[in-house]
Protein backbone atom coordinates (compact mmCIF):
# COMPACT_ATOMS: atom_id res chain seq x y z
CA UNK A 1 0.00 0.00 0.00
CA UNK A 2 1.57 3.31 -1.04
CA UNK A 3 0.64 6.35 1.06
CA UNK A 4 1.14 9.80 -0.45
CA UNK A 5 -0.30 12.18 2.17
CA UNK A 6 -0.96 12.44 5.89
CA UNK A 7 -4.75 12.37 5.28
CA UNK A 8 -4.41 9.12 3.38
CA UNK A 9 -2.16 7.78 6.14
CA UNK A 10 -4.81 8.60 8.75
CA UNK A 11 -7.49 6.81 6.75
CA UNK A 12 -5.21 3.80 6.25
CA UNK A 13 -4.43 3.64 9.98
CA UNK A 14 -8.16 3.65 10.79
CA UNK A 15 -8.74 0.74 8.42
CA UNK A 16 -5.77 -1.18 9.78
CA UNK A 17 -6.83 -0.76 13.39
CA UNK A 18 -10.13 -2.38 12.51
CA UNK A 19 -8.21 -5.40 11.14
CA UNK A 20 -6.44 -6.30 14.40
CA UNK A 21 -3.77 -4.81 16.67
CA UNK A 22 -0.69 -6.95 15.81
CA UNK A 23 -1.10 -6.72 12.04
CA UNK A 24 -1.99 -3.06 12.36
CA UNK A 25 1.20 -2.16 14.21
CA UNK A 26 3.36 -3.88 11.61
CA UNK A 27 1.59 -2.15 8.71
CA UNK A 28 1.68 1.24 10.44
CA UNK A 29 5.45 0.85 10.98
CA UNK A 30 5.94 -0.02 7.31
CA UNK A 31 3.87 2.97 6.19
CA UNK A 32 5.77 5.38 8.44
CA UNK A 33 9.14 4.07 7.20
CA UNK A 34 7.96 4.36 3.59
CA UNK A 35 6.81 7.96 4.13
CA UNK A 36 10.13 8.88 5.80
CA UNK A 37 12.12 7.29 2.98
CA UNK A 38 10.09 9.08 0.31
CA UNK A 39 10.48 12.39 2.12
CA UNK A 40 14.26 11.90 2.47
CA UNK A 41 14.52 11.04 -1.24
CA UNK A 42 12.43 14.10 -2.19
CA UNK A 43 14.65 16.35 -0.05
CA UNK A 44 17.78 14.83 -1.53
CA UNK A 45 16.50 15.19 -5.10
CA UNK A 46 15.54 18.82 -4.43
CA UNK A 47 18.97 19.61 -2.95
CA UNK A 48 21.40 17.56 -5.01
CA UNK A 49 24.41 19.78 -4.42
CA UNK A 50 26.39 19.48 -1.18
CA UNK A 51 27.64 22.66 0.44
CA UNK A 52 30.98 24.00 -0.82
CA UNK A 53 32.91 22.98 2.31
CA UNK A 54 31.38 19.47 2.22
CA UNK A 55 32.25 19.10 -1.46
CA UNK A 56 35.85 20.24 -0.83
CA UNK A 57 36.26 17.82 2.10
CA UNK A 58 34.90 14.90 0.07
CA UNK A 59 37.00 15.81 -2.97
CA UNK A 60 40.15 16.07 -0.82
CA UNK A 61 39.46 12.66 0.77
CA UNK A 62 38.99 11.04 -2.63
CA UNK A 63 42.10 12.76 -4.02
CA UNK A 64 43.99 11.18 -1.11
CA UNK A 65 42.59 7.80 -2.13
CA UNK A 66 43.73 8.37 -5.73
CA UNK A 67 47.24 9.27 -4.49
CA UNK A 68 47.34 5.99 -2.57
CA UNK A 69 46.31 4.11 -5.74
CA UNK A 70 49.20 5.81 -7.56
CA UNK A 71 51.78 5.18 -4.79
CA UNK A 72 54.85 3.27 -5.99
CA UNK A 73 54.69 0.37 -3.53
CA UNK A 74 51.78 -0.96 -1.52
CA UNK A 75 51.23 -4.41 -0.01
CA UNK A 76 48.19 -6.28 -1.42
CA UNK A 77 46.41 -6.19 1.96
CA UNK A 78 46.65 -2.38 2.09
CA UNK A 79 45.58 -2.11 -1.54
CA UNK A 80 42.49 -4.25 -0.88
CA UNK A 81 41.41 -1.80 1.86
CA UNK A 82 40.97 0.92 -0.79
CA UNK A 83 38.20 -1.03 -2.55
CA UNK A 84 34.62 -1.63 -1.48
CA UNK A 85 33.55 -5.15 -0.65
CA UNK A 86 29.86 -4.40 -1.28
CA UNK A 87 27.93 -6.68 -3.58
CA UNK A 88 28.18 -5.48 -7.17
CA UNK A 89 31.62 -3.86 -6.76
CA UNK A 90 33.74 -4.29 -9.88
CA UNK A 91 36.96 -3.23 -11.54
CA UNK A 92 37.39 -3.59 -15.30
CA UNK A 93 39.62 -2.56 -18.15
CA UNK A 94 38.40 -1.97 -21.68
CA UNK A 95 37.29 -5.57 -22.25
CA UNK A 96 37.09 -7.56 -19.00
CA UNK A 97 37.07 -7.58 -15.21
CA UNK A 98 40.55 -7.19 -13.73
CA UNK A 99 42.15 -7.39 -10.29
CA UNK A 100 42.80 -4.42 -8.00
CA UNK A 101 46.52 -4.92 -8.58
CA UNK A 102 46.08 -4.78 -12.37
CA UNK A 103 44.05 -1.56 -12.10
CA UNK A 104 46.76 -0.04 -9.94
CA UNK A 105 49.39 -1.08 -12.49
CA UNK A 106 47.42 0.64 -15.25
CA UNK A 107 47.00 3.80 -13.17
CA UNK A 108 50.71 3.98 -12.34
CA UNK A 109 51.98 3.31 -15.88
CA UNK A 110 52.35 7.03 -16.52
CA UNK A 111 52.25 10.38 -14.78
CA UNK A 112 49.65 11.07 -12.10
CA UNK A 113 46.31 11.96 -13.61
CA UNK A 114 43.65 14.51 -12.79
CA UNK A 115 39.87 14.75 -12.72
CA UNK A 116 38.26 15.50 -16.06
CA UNK A 117 34.92 15.66 -14.26
CA UNK A 118 33.80 14.91 -10.72
CA UNK A 119 30.39 14.89 -8.97
CA UNK A 120 29.58 14.39 -5.29
CA UNK A 121 26.26 12.66 -4.59
CA UNK A 122 23.44 14.55 -2.91
CA UNK A 123 23.58 12.15 0.05
CA UNK A 124 27.31 13.01 0.57
CA UNK A 125 28.06 9.27 0.77
CA UNK A 126 28.96 8.66 -2.89
CA UNK A 127 30.88 10.34 -5.71
CA UNK A 128 31.58 9.71 -9.38
CA UNK A 129 34.24 10.96 -11.71
CA UNK A 130 36.38 10.52 -14.80
CA UNK A 131 40.13 10.32 -14.09
CA UNK A 132 42.31 11.34 -17.03
CA UNK A 133 45.94 10.40 -17.62
CA UNK A 134 47.86 11.99 -20.50
CA UNK A 135 50.95 10.05 -21.59
CA UNK A 136 53.51 12.06 -23.58
CA UNK A 137 54.00 11.08 -27.19
CA UNK A 138 57.00 9.06 -28.30
CA UNK A 139 59.63 11.09 -30.20
CA UNK A 140 57.44 14.17 -30.48
CA UNK A 141 54.30 12.23 -31.43
CA UNK A 142 50.85 13.05 -30.09
CA UNK A 143 50.06 12.30 -26.47
CA UNK A 144 47.97 9.27 -25.54
CA UNK A 145 45.00 9.90 -23.28
CA UNK A 146 43.57 7.21 -21.00
CA UNK A 147 40.38 7.71 -19.02
CA UNK A 148 38.95 5.78 -16.09
CA UNK A 149 35.44 6.11 -14.70
CA UNK A 150 35.19 5.74 -10.92
CA UNK A 151 32.33 5.33 -8.44
CA UNK A 152 33.26 5.93 -4.80
CA UNK A 153 31.29 5.14 -1.64
CA UNK A 154 31.75 6.05 1.99
CA UNK A 155 32.08 2.71 3.73
CA UNK A 156 32.94 2.27 7.40
CA UNK A 157 34.03 5.91 7.67
CA UNK A 158 36.47 5.67 4.72
CA UNK A 159 36.10 6.44 1.03
CA UNK A 160 36.53 3.38 -1.19
CA UNK A 161 36.43 2.54 -4.89
CA UNK A 162 33.17 0.76 -5.69
CA UNK A 163 33.47 0.64 -9.49
CA UNK A 164 36.34 1.43 -11.83
CA UNK A 165 36.24 1.15 -15.60
CA UNK A 166 38.91 1.98 -18.16
CA UNK A 167 37.63 3.45 -21.41
CA UNK A 168 39.26 2.97 -24.83
CA UNK A 169 39.72 6.68 -25.51
CA UNK A 170 39.06 10.18 -24.23
CA UNK A 171 35.67 10.50 -25.90
CA UNK A 172 34.14 7.29 -24.52
CA UNK A 173 33.95 7.93 -20.77
CA UNK A 174 30.51 9.35 -19.95
CA UNK A 175 30.37 12.56 -17.93
CA UNK A 176 28.75 11.89 -14.54
CA UNK A 177 25.37 13.55 -13.98
CA UNK A 178 24.35 14.95 -10.61
CA UNK A 179 22.82 12.17 -8.52
CA UNK A 180 21.37 11.59 -5.09
CA UNK A 181 22.31 8.04 -4.02
CA UNK A 182 24.87 5.64 -5.47
CA UNK A 183 22.19 2.93 -5.58
CA UNK A 184 19.93 4.99 -7.86
CA UNK A 185 22.64 6.31 -10.21
CA UNK A 186 23.99 4.47 -13.21
CA UNK A 187 27.52 3.29 -12.53
CA UNK A 188 30.75 2.91 -14.43
PDB file of C-alpha atoms in Angstrom:
ATOM      1  CA  UNK A   1       0.000   0.000   0.000  1.00  0.00           C
ATOM      2  CA  UNK A   2       1.566   3.314  -1.045  1.00  0.00           C
ATOM      3  CA  UNK A   3       0.643   6.347   1.065  1.00  0.00           C
ATOM      4  CA  UNK A   4       1.136   9.804  -0.449  1.00  0.00           C
ATOM      5  CA  UNK A   5      -0.303  12.178   2.167  1.00  0.00           C
ATOM      6  CA  UNK A   6      -0.955  12.435   5.887  1.00  0.00           C
ATOM      7  CA  UNK A   7      -4.750  12.366   5.283  1.00  0.00           C
ATOM      8  CA  UNK A   8      -4.406   9.116   3.380  1.00  0.00           C
ATOM      9  CA  UNK A   9      -2.161   7.783   6.145  1.00  0.00           C
ATOM     10  CA  UNK A  10      -4.811   8.599   8.754  1.00  0.00           C
ATOM     11  CA  UNK A  11      -7.491   6.812   6.749  1.00  0.00           C
ATOM     12  CA  UNK A  12      -5.208   3.800   6.252  1.00  0.00           C
ATOM     13  CA  UNK A  13      -4.435   3.644   9.978  1.00  0.00           C
ATOM     14  CA  UNK A  14      -8.164   3.645  10.791  1.00  0.00           C
ATOM     15  CA  UNK A  15      -8.739   0.739   8.419  1.00  0.00           C
ATOM     16  CA  UNK A  16      -5.770  -1.181   9.784  1.00  0.00           C
ATOM     17  CA  UNK A  17      -6.827  -0.760  13.394  1.00  0.00           C
ATOM     18  CA  UNK A  18     -10.128  -2.379  12.510  1.00  0.00           C
ATOM     19  CA  UNK A  19      -8.207  -5.397  11.143  1.00  0.00           C
ATOM     20  CA  UNK A  20      -6.437  -6.302  14.399  1.00  0.00           C
ATOM     21  CA  UNK A  21      -3.772  -4.806  16.671  1.00  0.00           C
ATOM     22  CA  UNK A  22      -0.694  -6.945  15.815  1.00  0.00           C
ATOM     23  CA  UNK A  23      -1.098  -6.725  12.036  1.00  0.00           C
ATOM     24  CA  UNK A  24      -1.991  -3.061  12.358  1.00  0.00           C
ATOM     25  CA  UNK A  25       1.204  -2.163  14.209  1.00  0.00           C
ATOM     26  CA  UNK A  26       3.362  -3.882  11.614  1.00  0.00           C
ATOM     27  CA  UNK A  27       1.588  -2.153   8.709  1.00  0.00           C
ATOM     28  CA  UNK A  28       1.684   1.240  10.436  1.00  0.00           C
ATOM     29  CA  UNK A  29       5.454   0.849  10.982  1.00  0.00           C
ATOM     30  CA  UNK A  30       5.943  -0.023   7.311  1.00  0.00           C
ATOM     31  CA  UNK A  31       3.871   2.968   6.186  1.00  0.00           C
ATOM     32  CA  UNK A  32       5.771   5.377   8.441  1.00  0.00           C
ATOM     33  CA  UNK A  33       9.140   4.065   7.201  1.00  0.00           C
ATOM     34  CA  UNK A  34       7.958   4.361   3.592  1.00  0.00           C
ATOM     35  CA  UNK A  35       6.810   7.957   4.127  1.00  0.00           C
ATOM     36  CA  UNK A  36      10.130   8.875   5.798  1.00  0.00           C
ATOM     37  CA  UNK A  37      12.119   7.288   2.983  1.00  0.00           C
ATOM     38  CA  UNK A  38      10.090   9.077   0.305  1.00  0.00           C
ATOM     39  CA  UNK A  39      10.483  12.390   2.124  1.00  0.00           C
ATOM     40  CA  UNK A  40      14.259  11.898   2.472  1.00  0.00           C
ATOM     41  CA  UNK A  41      14.516  11.042  -1.241  1.00  0.00           C
ATOM     42  CA  UNK A  42      12.428  14.099  -2.193  1.00  0.00           C
ATOM     43  CA  UNK A  43      14.649  16.354  -0.051  1.00  0.00           C
ATOM     44  CA  UNK A  44      17.782  14.829  -1.533  1.00  0.00           C
ATOM     45  CA  UNK A  45      16.503  15.194  -5.101  1.00  0.00           C
ATOM     46  CA  UNK A  46      15.541  18.820  -4.435  1.00  0.00           C
ATOM     47  CA  UNK A  47      18.973  19.607  -2.947  1.00  0.00           C
ATOM     48  CA  UNK A  48      21.402  17.562  -5.005  1.00  0.00           C
ATOM     49  CA  UNK A  49      24.414  19.778  -4.418  1.00  0.00           C
ATOM     50  CA  UNK A  50      26.394  19.483  -1.182  1.00  0.00           C
ATOM     51  CA  UNK A  51      27.643  22.664   0.441  1.00  0.00           C
ATOM     52  CA  UNK A  52      30.983  23.996  -0.819  1.00  0.00           C
ATOM     53  CA  UNK A  53      32.912  22.983   2.310  1.00  0.00           C
ATOM     54  CA  UNK A  54      31.380  19.472   2.219  1.00  0.00           C
ATOM     55  CA  UNK A  55      32.253  19.096  -1.462  1.00  0.00           C
ATOM     56  CA  UNK A  56      35.847  20.236  -0.833  1.00  0.00           C
ATOM     57  CA  UNK A  57      36.263  17.822   2.105  1.00  0.00           C
ATOM     58  CA  UNK A  58      34.900  14.896   0.075  1.00  0.00           C
ATOM     59  CA  UNK A  59      37.004  15.810  -2.974  1.00  0.00           C
ATOM     60  CA  UNK A  60      40.146  16.067  -0.816  1.00  0.00           C
ATOM     61  CA  UNK A  61      39.456  12.664   0.771  1.00  0.00           C
ATOM     62  CA  UNK A  62      38.986  11.041  -2.633  1.00  0.00           C
ATOM     63  CA  UNK A  63      42.096  12.757  -4.019  1.00  0.00           C
ATOM     64  CA  UNK A  64      43.988  11.184  -1.108  1.00  0.00           C
ATOM     65  CA  UNK A  65      42.587   7.798  -2.129  1.00  0.00           C
ATOM     66  CA  UNK A  66      43.726   8.365  -5.726  1.00  0.00           C
ATOM     67  CA  UNK A  67      47.243   9.275  -4.486  1.00  0.00           C
ATOM     68  CA  UNK A  68      47.335   5.985  -2.572  1.00  0.00           C
ATOM     69  CA  UNK A  69      46.314   4.111  -5.744  1.00  0.00           C
ATOM     70  CA  UNK A  70      49.200   5.810  -7.563  1.00  0.00           C
ATOM     71  CA  UNK A  71      51.776   5.184  -4.788  1.00  0.00           C
ATOM     72  CA  UNK A  72      54.849   3.267  -5.992  1.00  0.00           C
ATOM     73  CA  UNK A  73      54.694   0.370  -3.530  1.00  0.00           C
ATOM     74  CA  UNK A  74      51.778  -0.957  -1.525  1.00  0.00           C
ATOM     75  CA  UNK A  75      51.226  -4.410  -0.012  1.00  0.00           C
ATOM     76  CA  UNK A  76      48.187  -6.281  -1.422  1.00  0.00           C
ATOM     77  CA  UNK A  77      46.407  -6.187   1.957  1.00  0.00           C
ATOM     78  CA  UNK A  78      46.653  -2.378   2.092  1.00  0.00           C
ATOM     79  CA  UNK A  79      45.580  -2.108  -1.541  1.00  0.00           C
ATOM     80  CA  UNK A  80      42.490  -4.253  -0.883  1.00  0.00           C
ATOM     81  CA  UNK A  81      41.411  -1.802   1.860  1.00  0.00           C
ATOM     82  CA  UNK A  82      40.970   0.916  -0.790  1.00  0.00           C
ATOM     83  CA  UNK A  83      38.201  -1.035  -2.553  1.00  0.00           C
ATOM     84  CA  UNK A  84      34.625  -1.629  -1.477  1.00  0.00           C
ATOM     85  CA  UNK A  85      33.545  -5.154  -0.646  1.00  0.00           C
ATOM     86  CA  UNK A  86      29.863  -4.402  -1.278  1.00  0.00           C
ATOM     87  CA  UNK A  87      27.925  -6.684  -3.583  1.00  0.00           C
ATOM     88  CA  UNK A  88      28.179  -5.475  -7.169  1.00  0.00           C
ATOM     89  CA  UNK A  89      31.621  -3.860  -6.764  1.00  0.00           C
ATOM     90  CA  UNK A  90      33.737  -4.290  -9.883  1.00  0.00           C
ATOM     91  CA  UNK A  91      36.959  -3.225 -11.542  1.00  0.00           C
ATOM     92  CA  UNK A  92      37.388  -3.590 -15.303  1.00  0.00           C
ATOM     93  CA  UNK A  93      39.618  -2.556 -18.151  1.00  0.00           C
ATOM     94  CA  UNK A  94      38.398  -1.971 -21.682  1.00  0.00           C
ATOM     95  CA  UNK A  95      37.286  -5.571 -22.251  1.00  0.00           C
ATOM     96  CA  UNK A  96      37.094  -7.558 -19.002  1.00  0.00           C
ATOM     97  CA  UNK A  97      37.068  -7.580 -15.210  1.00  0.00           C
ATOM     98  CA  UNK A  98      40.554  -7.187 -13.733  1.00  0.00           C
ATOM     99  CA  UNK A  99      42.145  -7.387 -10.288  1.00  0.00           C
ATOM    100  CA  UNK A 100      42.797  -4.421  -8.000  1.00  0.00           C
ATOM    101  CA  UNK A 101      46.522  -4.919  -8.578  1.00  0.00           C
ATOM    102  CA  UNK A 102      46.081  -4.783 -12.367  1.00  0.00           C
ATOM    103  CA  UNK A 103      44.053  -1.562 -12.104  1.00  0.00           C
ATOM    104  CA  UNK A 104      46.762  -0.038  -9.941  1.00  0.00           C
ATOM    105  CA  UNK A 105      49.394  -1.084 -12.494  1.00  0.00           C
ATOM    106  CA  UNK A 106      47.418   0.644 -15.251  1.00  0.00           C
ATOM    107  CA  UNK A 107      47.000   3.800 -13.171  1.00  0.00           C
ATOM    108  CA  UNK A 108      50.714   3.985 -12.336  1.00  0.00           C
ATOM    109  CA  UNK A 109      51.975   3.307 -15.878  1.00  0.00           C
ATOM    110  CA  UNK A 110      52.349   7.033 -16.524  1.00  0.00           C
ATOM    111  CA  UNK A 111      52.254  10.384 -14.785  1.00  0.00           C
ATOM    112  CA  UNK A 112      49.652  11.070 -12.098  1.00  0.00           C
ATOM    113  CA  UNK A 113      46.309  11.959 -13.606  1.00  0.00           C
ATOM    114  CA  UNK A 114      43.651  14.509 -12.794  1.00  0.00           C
ATOM    115  CA  UNK A 115      39.868  14.746 -12.721  1.00  0.00           C
ATOM    116  CA  UNK A 116      38.265  15.499 -16.057  1.00  0.00           C
ATOM    117  CA  UNK A 117      34.919  15.655 -14.262  1.00  0.00           C
ATOM    118  CA  UNK A 118      33.802  14.909 -10.719  1.00  0.00           C
ATOM    119  CA  UNK A 119      30.394  14.895  -8.974  1.00  0.00           C
ATOM    120  CA  UNK A 120      29.575  14.394  -5.292  1.00  0.00           C
ATOM    121  CA  UNK A 121      26.261  12.656  -4.586  1.00  0.00           C
ATOM    122  CA  UNK A 122      23.440  14.550  -2.913  1.00  0.00           C
ATOM    123  CA  UNK A 123      23.582  12.149   0.050  1.00  0.00           C
ATOM    124  CA  UNK A 124      27.309  13.009   0.574  1.00  0.00           C
ATOM    125  CA  UNK A 125      28.055   9.269   0.767  1.00  0.00           C
ATOM    126  CA  UNK A 126      28.959   8.662  -2.889  1.00  0.00           C
ATOM    127  CA  UNK A 127      30.884  10.343  -5.709  1.00  0.00           C
ATOM    128  CA  UNK A 128      31.581   9.706  -9.383  1.00  0.00           C
ATOM    129  CA  UNK A 129      34.241  10.957 -11.706  1.00  0.00           C
ATOM    130  CA  UNK A 130      36.380  10.523 -14.801  1.00  0.00           C
ATOM    131  CA  UNK A 131      40.134  10.317 -14.091  1.00  0.00           C
ATOM    132  CA  UNK A 132      42.311  11.339 -17.027  1.00  0.00           C
ATOM    133  CA  UNK A 133      45.945  10.398 -17.617  1.00  0.00           C
ATOM    134  CA  UNK A 134      47.859  11.994 -20.500  1.00  0.00           C
ATOM    135  CA  UNK A 135      50.948  10.052 -21.586  1.00  0.00           C
ATOM    136  CA  UNK A 136      53.509  12.061 -23.582  1.00  0.00           C
ATOM    137  CA  UNK A 137      53.996  11.077 -27.192  1.00  0.00           C
ATOM    138  CA  UNK A 138      56.999   9.056 -28.300  1.00  0.00           C
ATOM    139  CA  UNK A 139      59.630  11.086 -30.196  1.00  0.00           C
ATOM    140  CA  UNK A 140      57.435  14.167 -30.484  1.00  0.00           C
ATOM    141  CA  UNK A 141      54.295  12.235 -31.428  1.00  0.00           C
ATOM    142  CA  UNK A 142      50.848  13.053 -30.095  1.00  0.00           C
ATOM    143  CA  UNK A 143      50.061  12.298 -26.472  1.00  0.00           C
ATOM    144  CA  UNK A 144      47.971   9.266 -25.542  1.00  0.00           C
ATOM    145  CA  UNK A 145      45.002   9.900 -23.276  1.00  0.00           C
ATOM    146  CA  UNK A 146      43.573   7.213 -21.000  1.00  0.00           C
ATOM    147  CA  UNK A 147      40.375   7.709 -19.025  1.00  0.00           C
ATOM    148  CA  UNK A 148      38.953   5.781 -16.093  1.00  0.00           C
ATOM    149  CA  UNK A 149      35.444   6.114 -14.695  1.00  0.00           C
ATOM    150  CA  UNK A 150      35.185   5.739 -10.919  1.00  0.00           C
ATOM    151  CA  UNK A 151      32.334   5.327  -8.439  1.00  0.00           C
ATOM    152  CA  UNK A 152      33.258   5.932  -4.800  1.00  0.00           C
ATOM    153  CA  UNK A 153      31.288   5.139  -1.643  1.00  0.00           C
ATOM    154  CA  UNK A 154      31.752   6.054   1.989  1.00  0.00           C
ATOM    155  CA  UNK A 155      32.077   2.707   3.733  1.00  0.00           C
ATOM    156  CA  UNK A 156      32.944   2.266   7.404  1.00  0.00           C
ATOM    157  CA  UNK A 157      34.034   5.907   7.668  1.00  0.00           C
ATOM    158  CA  UNK A 158      36.470   5.667   4.724  1.00  0.00           C
ATOM    159  CA  UNK A 159      36.097   6.435   1.027  1.00  0.00           C
ATOM    160  CA  UNK A 160      36.533   3.376  -1.189  1.00  0.00           C
ATOM    161  CA  UNK A 161      36.431   2.537  -4.886  1.00  0.00           C
ATOM    162  CA  UNK A 162      33.171   0.756  -5.690  1.00  0.00           C
ATOM    163  CA  UNK A 163      33.465   0.642  -9.488  1.00  0.00           C
ATOM    164  CA  UNK A 164      36.337   1.433 -11.831  1.00  0.00           C
ATOM    165  CA  UNK A 165      36.238   1.146 -15.604  1.00  0.00           C
ATOM    166  CA  UNK A 166      38.912   1.985 -18.164  1.00  0.00           C
ATOM    167  CA  UNK A 167      37.630   3.450 -21.411  1.00  0.00           C
ATOM    168  CA  UNK A 168      39.262   2.973 -24.827  1.00  0.00           C
ATOM    169  CA  UNK A 169      39.719   6.675 -25.511  1.00  0.00           C
ATOM    170  CA  UNK A 170      39.064  10.175 -24.233  1.00  0.00           C
ATOM    171  CA  UNK A 171      35.675  10.497 -25.897  1.00  0.00           C
ATOM    172  CA  UNK A 172      34.143   7.291 -24.522  1.00  0.00           C
ATOM    173  CA  UNK A 173      33.950   7.931 -20.769  1.00  0.00           C
ATOM    174  CA  UNK A 174      30.511   9.350 -19.954  1.00  0.00           C
ATOM    175  CA  UNK A 175      30.365  12.564 -17.930  1.00  0.00           C
ATOM    176  CA  UNK A 176      28.746  11.893 -14.542  1.00  0.00           C
ATOM    177  CA  UNK A 177      25.371  13.550 -13.984  1.00  0.00           C
ATOM    178  CA  UNK A 178      24.350  14.951 -10.612  1.00  0.00           C
ATOM    179  CA  UNK A 179      22.816  12.166  -8.520  1.00  0.00           C
ATOM    180  CA  UNK A 180      21.368  11.589  -5.087  1.00  0.00           C
ATOM    181  CA  UNK A 181      22.306   8.041  -4.017  1.00  0.00           C
ATOM    182  CA  UNK A 182      24.867   5.644  -5.471  1.00  0.00           C
ATOM    183  CA  UNK A 183      22.193   2.925  -5.580  1.00  0.00           C
ATOM    184  CA  UNK A 184      19.928   4.991  -7.861  1.00  0.00           C
ATOM    185  CA  UNK A 185      22.643   6.311 -10.210  1.00  0.00           C
ATOM    186  CA  UNK A 186      23.993   4.472 -13.214  1.00  0.00           C
ATOM    187  CA  UNK A 187      27.518   3.285 -12.530  1.00  0.00           C
ATOM    188  CA  UNK A 188      30.753   2.915 -14.433  1.00  0.00           C
TER     189      UNK A 188
END
